[in-house]
mmCIF file of C-alpha atoms and ligand atoms in Angstrom:
data_model
loop_
_atom_site.group_PDB
_atom_site.id
_atom_site.type_symbol
_atom_site.label_atom_id
_atom_site.label_comp_id
_atom_site.label_asym_id
_atom_site.label_seq_id
_atom_site.Cartn_x
_atom_site.Cartn_y
_atom_site.Cartn_z
ATOM 1 C CA MET H 1001 -24.316 -10.430 -10.084
ATOM 2 C CA ASN H 1002 -26.185 -8.654 -7.322
ATOM 3 C CA GLN H 1003 -27.145 -5.092 -8.703
ATOM 4 C CA ASN H 1004 -27.786 -3.959 -5.077
ATOM 5 C CA ALA H 1005 -24.816 -4.518 -3.312
ATOM 6 C CA VAL H 1006 -24.343 -2.963 0.463
ATOM 7 C CA LEU H 1007 -21.385 -0.546 0.055
ATOM 8 C CA TYR H 1008 -19.612 0.231 3.138
ATOM 9 C CA LEU H 1009 -17.051 3.591 2.833
ATOM 10 C CA VAL H 1010 -14.261 2.864 5.108
ATOM 11 C CA VAL H 1011 -12.497 6.105 6.354
ATOM 12 C CA PRO H 1012 -9.417 6.337 8.612
ATOM 13 C CA CYS H 1013 -9.253 9.411 10.712
ATOM 14 C CA TYR H 1014 -6.586 10.747 13.066
ATOM 15 C CA ASN H 1015 -7.126 14.273 14.476
ATOM 16 C CA GLU H 1016 -9.454 15.184 11.621
ATOM 17 C CA GLU H 1017 -12.061 17.572 13.576
ATOM 18 C CA GLU H 1018 -11.528 20.073 10.924
ATOM 19 C CA VAL H 1019 -12.616 18.357 7.818
ATOM 20 C CA LEU H 1020 -15.137 15.534 9.428
ATOM 21 C CA PRO H 1021 -18.388 17.857 9.264
ATOM 22 C CA GLU H 1022 -17.816 18.547 5.373
ATOM 23 C CA THR H 1023 -16.459 14.980 4.894
ATOM 24 C CA ALA H 1024 -19.443 13.205 6.630
ATOM 25 C CA LYS H 1025 -21.945 15.537 4.984
ATOM 26 C CA GLN H 1026 -20.328 14.809 1.026
ATOM 27 C CA LEU H 1027 -20.093 10.865 1.730
ATOM 28 C CA LYS H 1028 -23.745 10.960 2.968
ATOM 29 C CA GLN H 1029 -24.833 12.833 -0.274
ATOM 30 C CA LYS H 1030 -23.209 10.392 -2.385
ATOM 31 C CA ILE H 1031 -24.265 7.216 -0.622
ATOM 32 C CA ASN H 1032 -28.089 8.570 -0.894
ATOM 33 C CA THR H 1033 -27.397 9.514 -4.420
ATOM 34 C CA LEU H 1034 -25.930 6.057 -5.193
ATOM 35 C CA SER H 1035 -28.926 4.195 -3.421
ATOM 36 C CA GLU H 1036 -31.524 6.368 -5.079
ATOM 37 C CA GLN H 1037 -30.062 5.696 -8.567
ATOM 38 C CA GLN H 1038 -30.555 1.958 -7.393
ATOM 39 C CA LYS H 1039 -26.692 1.462 -7.886
ATOM 40 C CA ILE H 1040 -26.131 0.102 -4.293
ATOM 41 C CA SER H 1041 -28.476 -1.036 -1.317
ATOM 42 C CA PRO H 1042 -30.199 1.384 0.810
ATOM 43 C CA LYS H 1043 -28.335 -0.492 3.699
ATOM 44 C CA SER H 1044 -24.872 0.894 2.657
ATOM 45 C CA ARG H 1045 -23.095 3.045 5.694
ATOM 46 C CA ILE H 1046 -19.975 5.198 6.367
ATOM 47 C CA VAL H 1047 -17.571 3.946 8.701
ATOM 48 C CA PHE H 1048 -15.098 6.331 10.573
ATOM 49 C CA VAL H 1049 -12.143 4.508 12.011
ATOM 50 C CA ASN H 1050 -10.640 6.790 14.732
ATOM 51 C CA ASP H 1051 -6.890 6.009 14.726
ATOM 52 C CA GLY H 1052 -6.187 7.404 18.291
ATOM 53 C CA SER H 1053 -7.029 10.818 17.642
ATOM 54 C CA LYS H 1054 -6.089 13.535 20.277
ATOM 55 C CA ASP H 1055 -8.668 15.917 19.180
ATOM 56 C CA LYS H 1056 -12.582 15.906 18.883
ATOM 57 C CA THR H 1057 -12.634 13.278 16.277
ATOM 58 C CA TRP H 1058 -14.177 10.420 18.085
ATOM 59 C CA GLN H 1059 -17.057 12.642 19.812
ATOM 60 C CA LEU H 1060 -17.863 13.849 16.476
ATOM 61 C CA ILE H 1061 -18.032 10.235 15.348
ATOM 62 C CA GLN H 1062 -20.181 9.477 18.052
ATOM 63 C CA GLN H 1063 -22.441 12.296 17.777
ATOM 64 C CA TYR H 1064 -22.903 11.558 13.878
ATOM 65 C CA HIS H 1065 -23.845 7.927 14.799
ATOM 66 C CA GLN H 1066 -26.381 8.939 17.218
ATOM 67 C CA GLU H 1067 -27.897 11.456 14.529
ATOM 68 C CA ASP H 1068 -27.838 9.082 11.575
ATOM 69 C CA GLU H 1069 -27.505 5.237 11.345
ATOM 70 C CA ILE H 1070 -25.867 5.756 8.130
ATOM 71 C CA PHE H 1071 -22.548 6.407 10.130
ATOM 72 C CA GLN H 1072 -20.763 3.984 11.960
ATOM 73 C CA GLY H 1073 -17.663 4.315 14.277
ATOM 74 C CA VAL H 1074 -14.785 2.041 15.105
ATOM 75 C CA ASN H 1075 -12.516 3.501 17.891
ATOM 76 C CA LEU H 1076 -8.882 2.173 17.880
ATOM 77 C CA SER H 1077 -7.076 1.669 21.346
ATOM 78 C CA ARG H 1078 -4.288 4.073 20.410
ATOM 79 C CA ASN H 1079 -2.736 5.477 17.469
ATOM 80 C CA LYS H 1080 -1.656 2.975 15.039
ATOM 81 C CA GLY H 1081 -0.898 4.505 11.744
ATOM 82 C CA HIS H 1082 -2.971 4.825 8.599
ATOM 83 C CA GLN H 1083 -2.416 1.399 7.219
ATOM 84 C CA ASN H 1084 -3.240 -0.315 10.498
ATOM 85 C CA ALA H 1085 -6.249 1.869 10.943
ATOM 86 C CA LEU H 1086 -7.558 1.141 7.484
ATOM 87 C CA LEU H 1087 -6.971 -2.507 7.942
ATOM 88 C CA ALA H 1088 -8.896 -2.825 11.044
ATOM 89 C CA GLY H 1089 -11.772 -0.706 9.391
ATOM 90 C CA LEU H 1090 -11.887 -3.137 6.518
ATOM 91 C CA MET H 1091 -11.671 -6.437 8.852
ATOM 92 C CA THR H 1092 -14.419 -5.047 11.306
ATOM 93 C CA VAL H 1093 -16.894 -4.219 8.451
ATOM 94 C CA LYS H 1094 -15.937 -7.528 6.271
ATOM 95 C CA ASP H 1095 -18.889 -9.774 6.946
ATOM 96 C CA CYS H 1096 -21.727 -6.796 7.136
ATOM 97 C CA CYS H 1097 -21.103 -5.544 3.423
ATOM 98 C CA ASP H 1098 -20.525 -6.894 -0.391
ATOM 99 C CA ILE H 1099 -18.100 -4.106 -1.088
ATOM 100 C CA THR H 1100 -15.873 -1.478 0.627
ATOM 101 C CA VAL H 1101 -14.263 1.577 -0.600
ATOM 102 C CA SER H 1102 -11.339 2.788 1.423
ATOM 103 C CA LEU H 1103 -10.770 6.586 1.368
ATOM 104 C CA ASP H 1104 -8.901 9.264 3.396
ATOM 105 C CA ALA H 1105 -10.840 11.777 5.447
ATOM 106 C CA ASP H 1106 -9.719 14.932 3.812
ATOM 107 C CA LEU H 1107 -11.647 14.083 0.403
ATOM 108 C CA GLN H 1108 -8.648 14.687 -1.679
ATOM 109 C CA ASP H 1109 -9.777 11.714 -3.689
ATOM 110 C CA ASP H 1110 -12.757 12.444 -5.768
ATOM 111 C CA ILE H 1111 -15.735 10.742 -4.434
ATOM 112 C CA ASP H 1112 -17.317 10.714 -7.831
ATOM 113 C CA ALA H 1113 -14.887 8.068 -8.690
ATOM 114 C CA ILE H 1114 -16.938 5.509 -6.510
ATOM 115 C CA ASP H 1115 -19.567 5.187 -9.217
ATOM 116 C CA GLY H 1116 -17.147 4.047 -11.713
ATOM 117 C CA MET H 1117 -15.685 1.707 -9.115
ATOM 118 C CA VAL H 1118 -19.267 0.088 -8.261
ATOM 119 C CA GLU H 1119 -19.887 -0.350 -11.820
ATOM 120 C CA LYS H 1120 -16.449 -1.883 -12.461
ATOM 121 C CA TYR H 1121 -17.508 -4.079 -9.405
ATOM 122 C CA TYR H 1122 -20.950 -5.407 -11.141
ATOM 123 C CA ASN H 1123 -18.711 -5.984 -14.532
ATOM 124 C CA GLY H 1124 -16.572 -8.721 -12.423
ATOM 125 C CA CYS H 1125 -13.908 -6.863 -10.709
ATOM 126 C CA GLU H 1126 -13.055 -7.949 -6.981
ATOM 127 C CA ILE H 1127 -10.750 -4.980 -6.626
ATOM 128 C CA VAL H 1128 -11.008 -1.617 -8.197
ATOM 129 C CA TYR H 1129 -7.721 0.836 -8.024
ATOM 130 C CA GLY H 1130 -8.428 4.589 -8.017
ATOM 131 C CA VAL H 1131 -5.524 5.883 -9.922
ATOM 132 C CA ARG H 1132 -4.610 9.545 -9.970
ATOM 133 C CA ASN H 1133 -4.450 10.856 -13.207
ATOM 134 C CA SER H 1134 -2.868 14.189 -12.478
ATOM 135 C CA ARG H 1135 -0.898 15.595 -9.576
ATOM 136 C CA GLU H 1136 -1.582 19.278 -10.185
ATOM 137 C CA THR H 1137 -2.317 19.877 -6.605
ATOM 138 C CA ASP H 1138 0.813 18.331 -5.239
ATOM 139 C CA THR H 1139 3.945 20.287 -4.608
ATOM 140 C CA PHE H 1140 6.822 19.507 -7.228
ATOM 141 C CA PHE H 1141 8.576 18.060 -4.511
ATOM 142 C CA LYS H 1142 5.827 15.646 -3.442
ATOM 143 C CA LYS H 1143 5.060 14.614 -6.996
ATOM 144 C CA THR H 1144 8.608 13.807 -8.321
ATOM 145 C CA THR H 1145 9.378 11.760 -5.102
ATOM 146 C CA ALA H 1146 6.232 9.838 -5.088
ATOM 147 C CA GLU H 1147 6.295 9.189 -9.180
ATOM 148 C CA GLY H 1148 10.060 8.543 -8.402
ATOM 149 C CA TYR H 1149 9.349 6.015 -5.781
ATOM 150 C CA TYR H 1150 6.593 4.146 -7.726
ATOM 151 C CA LYS H 1151 9.270 3.698 -10.330
ATOM 152 C CA ILE H 1152 11.895 2.311 -8.166
ATOM 153 C CA MET H 1153 9.525 -0.104 -6.356
ATOM 154 C CA LYS H 1154 8.820 -1.495 -9.774
ATOM 155 C CA LEU H 1155 12.254 -1.504 -10.716
ATOM 156 C CA LEU H 1156 13.031 -3.462 -7.483
ATOM 157 C CA GLY H 1157 10.637 -6.084 -8.338
ATOM 158 C CA ALA H 1158 7.405 -4.878 -5.861
ATOM 159 C CA ASP H 1159 4.218 -5.222 -7.753
ATOM 160 C CA ILE H 1160 2.406 -2.032 -6.918
ATOM 161 C CA VAL H 1161 -0.215 0.082 -9.281
ATOM 162 C CA PHE H 1162 1.325 3.117 -10.594
ATOM 163 C CA ASN H 1163 -0.089 6.463 -8.938
ATOM 164 C CA HIS H 1164 -2.526 4.568 -6.983
ATOM 165 C CA ALA H 1165 -2.672 4.798 -3.115
ATOM 166 C CA ASP H 1166 -5.275 3.405 -0.880
ATOM 167 C CA TYR H 1167 -8.084 4.870 -2.470
ATOM 168 C CA ARG H 1168 -9.863 1.605 -3.714
ATOM 169 C CA LEU H 1169 -12.857 -0.786 -3.905
ATOM 170 C CA MET H 1170 -12.350 -4.362 -2.415
ATOM 171 C CA SER H 1171 -15.346 -7.021 -2.385
ATOM 172 C CA ARG H 1172 -15.994 -9.375 0.389
ATOM 173 C CA LYS H 1173 -13.979 -11.911 -1.484
ATOM 174 C CA ALA H 1174 -11.009 -9.803 -2.073
ATOM 175 C CA LEU H 1175 -11.024 -8.859 1.529
ATOM 176 C CA GLU H 1176 -11.272 -12.653 2.857
ATOM 177 C CA GLY H 1177 -7.920 -12.999 0.742
ATOM 178 C CA LEU H 1178 -6.495 -10.144 2.277
ATOM 179 C CA GLU H 1179 -7.319 -11.528 5.760
ATOM 180 C CA GLN H 1180 -5.016 -14.436 5.099
ATOM 181 C CA PHE H 1181 -1.928 -12.199 4.649
ATOM 182 C CA GLU H 1182 -0.601 -12.180 8.140
ATOM 183 C CA GLU H 1183 2.171 -9.662 7.763
ATOM 184 C CA SER H 1184 2.862 -7.339 10.309
ATOM 185 C CA ASN H 1185 4.923 -4.722 8.331
ATOM 186 C CA LEU H 1186 1.686 -3.462 6.628
ATOM 187 C CA PHE H 1187 2.071 -1.846 3.005
ATOM 188 C CA LEU H 1188 -1.280 -2.452 1.752
ATOM 189 C CA ARG H 1189 -0.975 -1.298 -1.620
ATOM 190 C CA GLY H 1190 1.642 -3.868 -2.185
ATOM 191 C CA ILE H 1191 -0.433 -6.581 -0.613
ATOM 192 C CA VAL H 1192 -3.566 -6.076 -2.254
ATOM 193 C CA PRO H 1193 -2.036 -6.880 -5.758
ATOM 194 C CA MET H 1194 -0.866 -9.985 -4.593
ATOM 195 C CA ILE H 1195 -4.561 -11.250 -3.803
ATOM 196 C CA GLY H 1196 -5.401 -11.672 -7.378
ATOM 197 C CA TYR H 1197 -8.686 -11.925 -8.886
ATOM 198 C CA GLN H 1198 -9.907 -9.876 -11.639
ATOM 199 C CA THR H 1199 -9.117 -5.984 -10.999
ATOM 200 C CA GLY H 1200 -9.937 -2.714 -12.755
ATOM 201 C CA GLU H 1201 -8.845 1.069 -12.570
ATOM 202 C CA VAL H 1202 -10.623 3.989 -12.129
ATOM 203 C CA TYR H 1203 -9.022 7.584 -13.180
ATOM 204 C CA TYR H 1204 -9.564 10.569 -11.040
ATOM 205 C CA ALA H 1205 -7.540 14.041 -10.353
ATOM 206 C CA ARG H 1206 -6.423 14.484 -6.860
ATOM 207 C CA LYS H 1207 -7.520 17.180 -5.134
ATOM 208 C CA GLU H 1208 -6.285 19.553 -2.275
ATOM 209 C CA ARG H 1209 -6.716 18.694 1.262
ATOM 210 C CA MET H 1210 -10.224 20.444 2.331
ATOM 211 C CA ALA H 1211 -9.112 21.818 5.667
ATOM 212 C CA GLY H 1212 -6.473 20.767 8.536
ATOM 213 C CA GLU H 1213 -2.952 19.585 7.938
ATOM 214 C CA SER H 1214 -1.282 16.638 6.322
ATOM 215 C CA LYS H 1215 -0.787 13.903 8.837
ATOM 216 C CA TYR H 1216 2.195 12.449 6.671
ATOM 217 C CA PRO H 1217 4.741 14.701 7.358
ATOM 218 C CA LEU H 1218 8.214 14.158 5.605
ATOM 219 C CA LYS H 1219 9.583 11.790 8.036
ATOM 220 C CA LYS H 1220 6.661 9.497 8.334
ATOM 221 C CA MET H 1221 6.303 9.544 4.562
ATOM 222 C CA LEU H 1222 10.095 8.287 4.274
ATOM 223 C CA ALA H 1223 9.504 5.824 6.783
ATOM 224 C CA PHE H 1224 6.366 4.452 5.078
ATOM 225 C CA ALA H 1225 8.169 4.615 1.702
ATOM 226 C CA TRP H 1226 11.115 2.368 3.299
ATOM 227 C CA GLU H 1227 8.791 0.068 4.792
ATOM 228 C CA GLY H 1228 7.066 -0.505 1.608
ATOM 229 C CA LEU H 1229 10.300 -1.356 0.014
ATOM 230 C CA THR H 1230 11.769 -3.555 2.671
ATOM 231 C CA SER H 1231 8.207 -5.277 3.307
ATOM 232 C CA LEU H 1232 7.907 -6.112 -0.313
ATOM 233 C CA THR H 1233 10.945 -7.189 -1.997
ATOM 234 C CA VAL H 1234 14.297 -8.751 -0.861
ATOM 235 C CA ARG H 1235 15.657 -7.838 -4.276
ATOM 236 C CA PRO H 1236 18.312 -5.175 -2.752
ATOM 237 C CA ILE H 1237 19.844 -8.667 -1.186
ATOM 238 C CA LYS H 1238 20.189 -9.775 -4.414
ATOM 239 C CA MET H 1239 21.607 -6.504 -5.696
ATOM 240 C CA ILE H 1240 24.727 -7.037 -3.059
ATOM 241 C CA THR H 1241 25.355 -10.502 -4.209
ATOM 242 C CA ALA H 1242 25.595 -9.370 -7.614
ATOM 243 C CA CYS H 1243 27.934 -6.650 -6.688
ATOM 244 C CA GLY H 1244 30.098 -8.889 -4.507
ATOM 245 C CA ALA H 1245 30.587 -11.305 -7.567
ATOM 246 C CA LEU H 1246 31.349 -8.324 -9.944
ATOM 247 C CA ILE H 1247 34.022 -7.315 -7.691
ATOM 248 C CA PHE H 1248 35.432 -10.496 -7.368
ATOM 249 C CA ILE H 1249 35.542 -10.820 -11.128
ATOM 250 C CA VAL H 1250 37.356 -7.321 -11.245
ATOM 251 C CA SER H 1251 39.722 -8.951 -8.861
ATOM 252 C CA ILE H 1252 40.745 -11.662 -11.312
ATOM 253 C CA ILE H 1253 41.462 -9.073 -14.145
ATOM 254 C CA MET H 1254 43.485 -7.167 -11.209
ATOM 255 C CA LEU H 1255 45.332 -10.243 -10.404
ATOM 256 C CA ILE H 1256 46.282 -10.727 -14.277
ATOM 257 C CA TYR H 1257 47.046 -7.062 -14.729
ATOM 258 C CA SER H 1258 49.114 -6.957 -11.683
ATOM 259 C CA LEU H 1259 51.071 -10.165 -12.507
ATOM 260 C CA ILE H 1260 51.899 -8.737 -15.974
ATOM 261 C CA ARG H 1261 53.064 -5.568 -14.258
ATOM 262 C CA HIS H 1262 54.992 -7.728 -11.827
ATOM 263 C CA LEU H 1263 56.734 -9.737 -14.553
ATOM 264 C CA THR H 1264 57.722 -6.638 -16.507
ATOM 265 C CA GLY H 1265 59.032 -5.332 -13.658
ATOM 266 C CA ALA H 1266 57.190 -2.229 -13.711
ATOM 267 C CA THR H 1267 55.993 -2.363 -10.165
ATOM 268 C CA ILE H 1268 57.312 -1.417 -6.464
ATOM 269 C CA THR H 1269 57.640 -4.526 -4.165
ATOM 270 C CA GLY H 1270 54.414 -5.458 -2.455
ATOM 271 C CA TRP H 1271 52.089 -3.638 -5.028
ATOM 272 C CA THR H 1272 50.977 -6.747 -6.706
ATOM 273 C CA SER H 1273 49.857 -8.706 -3.620
ATOM 274 C CA MET H 1274 48.317 -5.824 -2.124
ATOM 275 C CA MET H 1275 46.165 -4.777 -5.314
ATOM 276 C CA PHE H 1276 45.049 -8.374 -5.421
ATOM 277 C CA SER H 1277 44.275 -9.019 -1.993
ATOM 278 C CA ILE H 1278 42.222 -5.700 -1.346
ATOM 279 C CA TRP H 1279 40.063 -6.547 -4.448
ATOM 280 C CA ALA H 1280 39.746 -10.381 -3.726
ATOM 281 C CA ILE H 1281 39.054 -9.986 -0.157
ATOM 282 C CA GLY H 1282 36.743 -6.869 -0.766
ATOM 283 C CA GLY H 1283 34.913 -9.076 -3.334
ATOM 284 C CA LEU H 1284 34.758 -12.276 -1.229
ATOM 285 C CA GLN H 1285 33.332 -10.424 1.692
ATOM 286 C CA LEU H 1286 30.429 -8.664 -0.257
ATOM 287 C CA LEU H 1287 29.570 -11.830 -2.145
ATOM 288 C CA SER H 1288 29.587 -13.799 1.390
ATOM 289 C CA ILE H 1289 27.155 -11.011 2.812
ATOM 290 C CA GLY H 1290 25.161 -11.342 -0.258
ATOM 291 C CA ILE H 1291 24.894 -14.885 0.244
ATOM 292 C CA ILE H 1292 24.007 -15.013 4.068
ATOM 293 C CA GLY H 1293 21.738 -12.199 3.043
ATOM 294 C CA GLU H 1294 19.930 -14.442 0.498
ATOM 295 C CA TYR H 1295 19.019 -16.867 3.452
ATOM 296 C CA ILE H 1296 18.073 -14.142 5.704
ATOM 297 C CA GLY H 1297 15.847 -12.804 3.004
ATOM 298 C CA LYS H 1298 13.996 -16.340 2.871
ATOM 299 C CA VAL H 1299 13.742 -16.505 6.454
ATOM 300 C CA TYR H 1300 12.023 -13.100 6.400
ATOM 301 C CA LEU H 1301 9.673 -13.858 3.347
ATOM 302 C CA GLU H 1302 8.789 -17.258 5.411
ATOM 303 C CA SER H 1303 7.926 -15.573 8.428
ATOM 304 C CA LYS H 1304 5.346 -13.482 6.931
ATOM 305 C CA HIS H 1305 3.102 -16.441 6.359
ATOM 306 C CA ARG H 1306 1.631 -15.342 3.409
ATOM 307 C CA PRO H 1307 -1.206 -17.579 1.609
ATOM 308 C CA LYS H 1308 0.383 -19.873 -0.746
ATOM 309 C CA TYR H 1309 -2.938 -19.563 -2.997
ATOM 310 C CA ILE H 1310 -6.290 -18.423 -2.699
ATOM 311 C CA VAL H 1311 -9.162 -20.398 -4.297
ATOM 312 C CA GLN H 1312 -11.444 -18.316 -6.700
ATOM 313 C CA GLU H 1313 -14.228 -21.053 -7.129
ATOM 314 C CA TYR H 1314 -14.645 -24.710 -6.326
ATOM 315 C CA LEU H 1315 -16.847 -26.515 -8.599
ATOM 316 C CA HIS H 1316 -18.287 -29.489 -6.942
ATOM 317 C CA ASP H 1317 -21.462 -31.472 -6.218
ATOM 318 C CA GLU H 1318 -23.390 -30.689 -2.994
ATOM 319 C CA ASN H 1319 -22.984 -34.003 -1.215
HETATM 320 N N1 UDP V 346 -4.399 8.965 9.160
HETATM 321 C C1 UDP V 346 -4.585 7.934 10.487
HETATM 322 N N2 UDP V 346 -3.338 7.620 11.126
HETATM 323 C C2 UDP V 346 -2.145 8.315 10.988
HETATM 324 C C3 UDP V 346 -1.885 9.357 10.024
HETATM 325 C C4 UDP V 346 -3.027 9.421 8.985
HETATM 326 O O1 UDP V 346 -5.550 7.151 10.224
HETATM 327 O O2 UDP V 346 -1.539 7.964 11.965
HETATM 328 C C5 UDP V 346 -5.504 8.895 8.100
HETATM 329 C C6 UDP V 346 -5.827 10.553 7.858
HETATM 330 O O3 UDP V 346 -6.422 10.763 9.019
HETATM 331 C C7 UDP V 346 -6.273 10.572 6.550
HETATM 332 C C8 UDP V 346 -5.370 9.524 5.893
HETATM 333 O O4 UDP V 346 -4.711 8.843 6.826
HETATM 334 O O5 UDP V 346 -7.722 10.171 6.452
HETATM 335 C C9 UDP V 346 -4.484 10.052 4.913
HETATM 336 O O6 UDP V 346 -3.729 11.202 5.680
HETATM 337 P P1 UDP V 346 -3.133 12.457 5.152
HETATM 338 O O7 UDP V 346 -4.298 12.960 3.991
HETATM 339 O O8 UDP V 346 -2.988 13.419 5.997
HETATM 340 O O9 UDP V 346 -2.150 12.190 4.111
HETATM 341 P P2 UDP V 346 -1.616 12.927 2.809
HETATM 342 O O10 UDP V 346 -2.856 12.841 1.923
HETATM 343 O O11 UDP V 346 -1.064 14.195 3.253
HETATM 344 O O12 UDP V 346 -0.508 11.734 2.239
HETATM 345 MG MG1 MG V 347 -4.608 13.759 2.357
#
């Protein structure tokens, strides 16, 4: 394994003029230290992706790039959201480097975890997830909703790493795998585990935002959570089908019960047929919607054109 990997840090930035100077300083220090320790190549870089910022973010990035070639910049034509900005950055640098680490511009994720990620890469991991082991700096609300969300996602069959956001190392191989996913509803932390390969985890404590405000207000957060759920799993449709089937079974029990009541004469006219039809029709309708939904779910998954497989190695003769 190449012990001199070229590392590119990919940092999506949206209106981050307040934190960018400090972020640039700290990341540069990190890269320099790592390359002095000969853990990474001196050709390693820091890439800021400007996601259509309305403030001076891009001017700052341009200035850093001019002052020092360690800084690079990717400017998106308009604001496309964190996930798209991140993907844009990763795909732009994919062919120039051996490994990438994606992280937020506010440095909430402890950059000292990068050392561990790189080490895991040398030990054979193609993807290394940064996992938060404490959420002390998060508000109670954020902590409970976020952790609850991870649990619901797991329950609904989406394979995501608990308490991992978008702080991760990906090797070039992993990025080439990611490139084959053509989905436009992008929820990276759900797609990355689908790539496969050997993966590892590095734990760190999440800090507070250094400066500026969160670019993820509640509305954006909810939209993002919904996006993740609906883009990864069609299990809710299966739940509707199951619910319909259950109600239909209940309707048959109701029919038997109503018939008994009817035959023992304990009902008024019309009650038996009313009861039965309400349950049976309701159940049948739900069941039918569920079945139609199953097909729509299939069409939905097909339309994503996900790769059917990714070849890890091909042993063959050279001729
Ligand atoms: N971000 C982005 N585009 C957006 C919103 C956010 O590129 O439309 C970036 C932002 O600059 C930061 C990262 O995504 O680097 C995470 O955002 P933030 O720290 O505000 O989210 P939080 O940590 O509050 O969840
Ligand atoms: Mg943040």
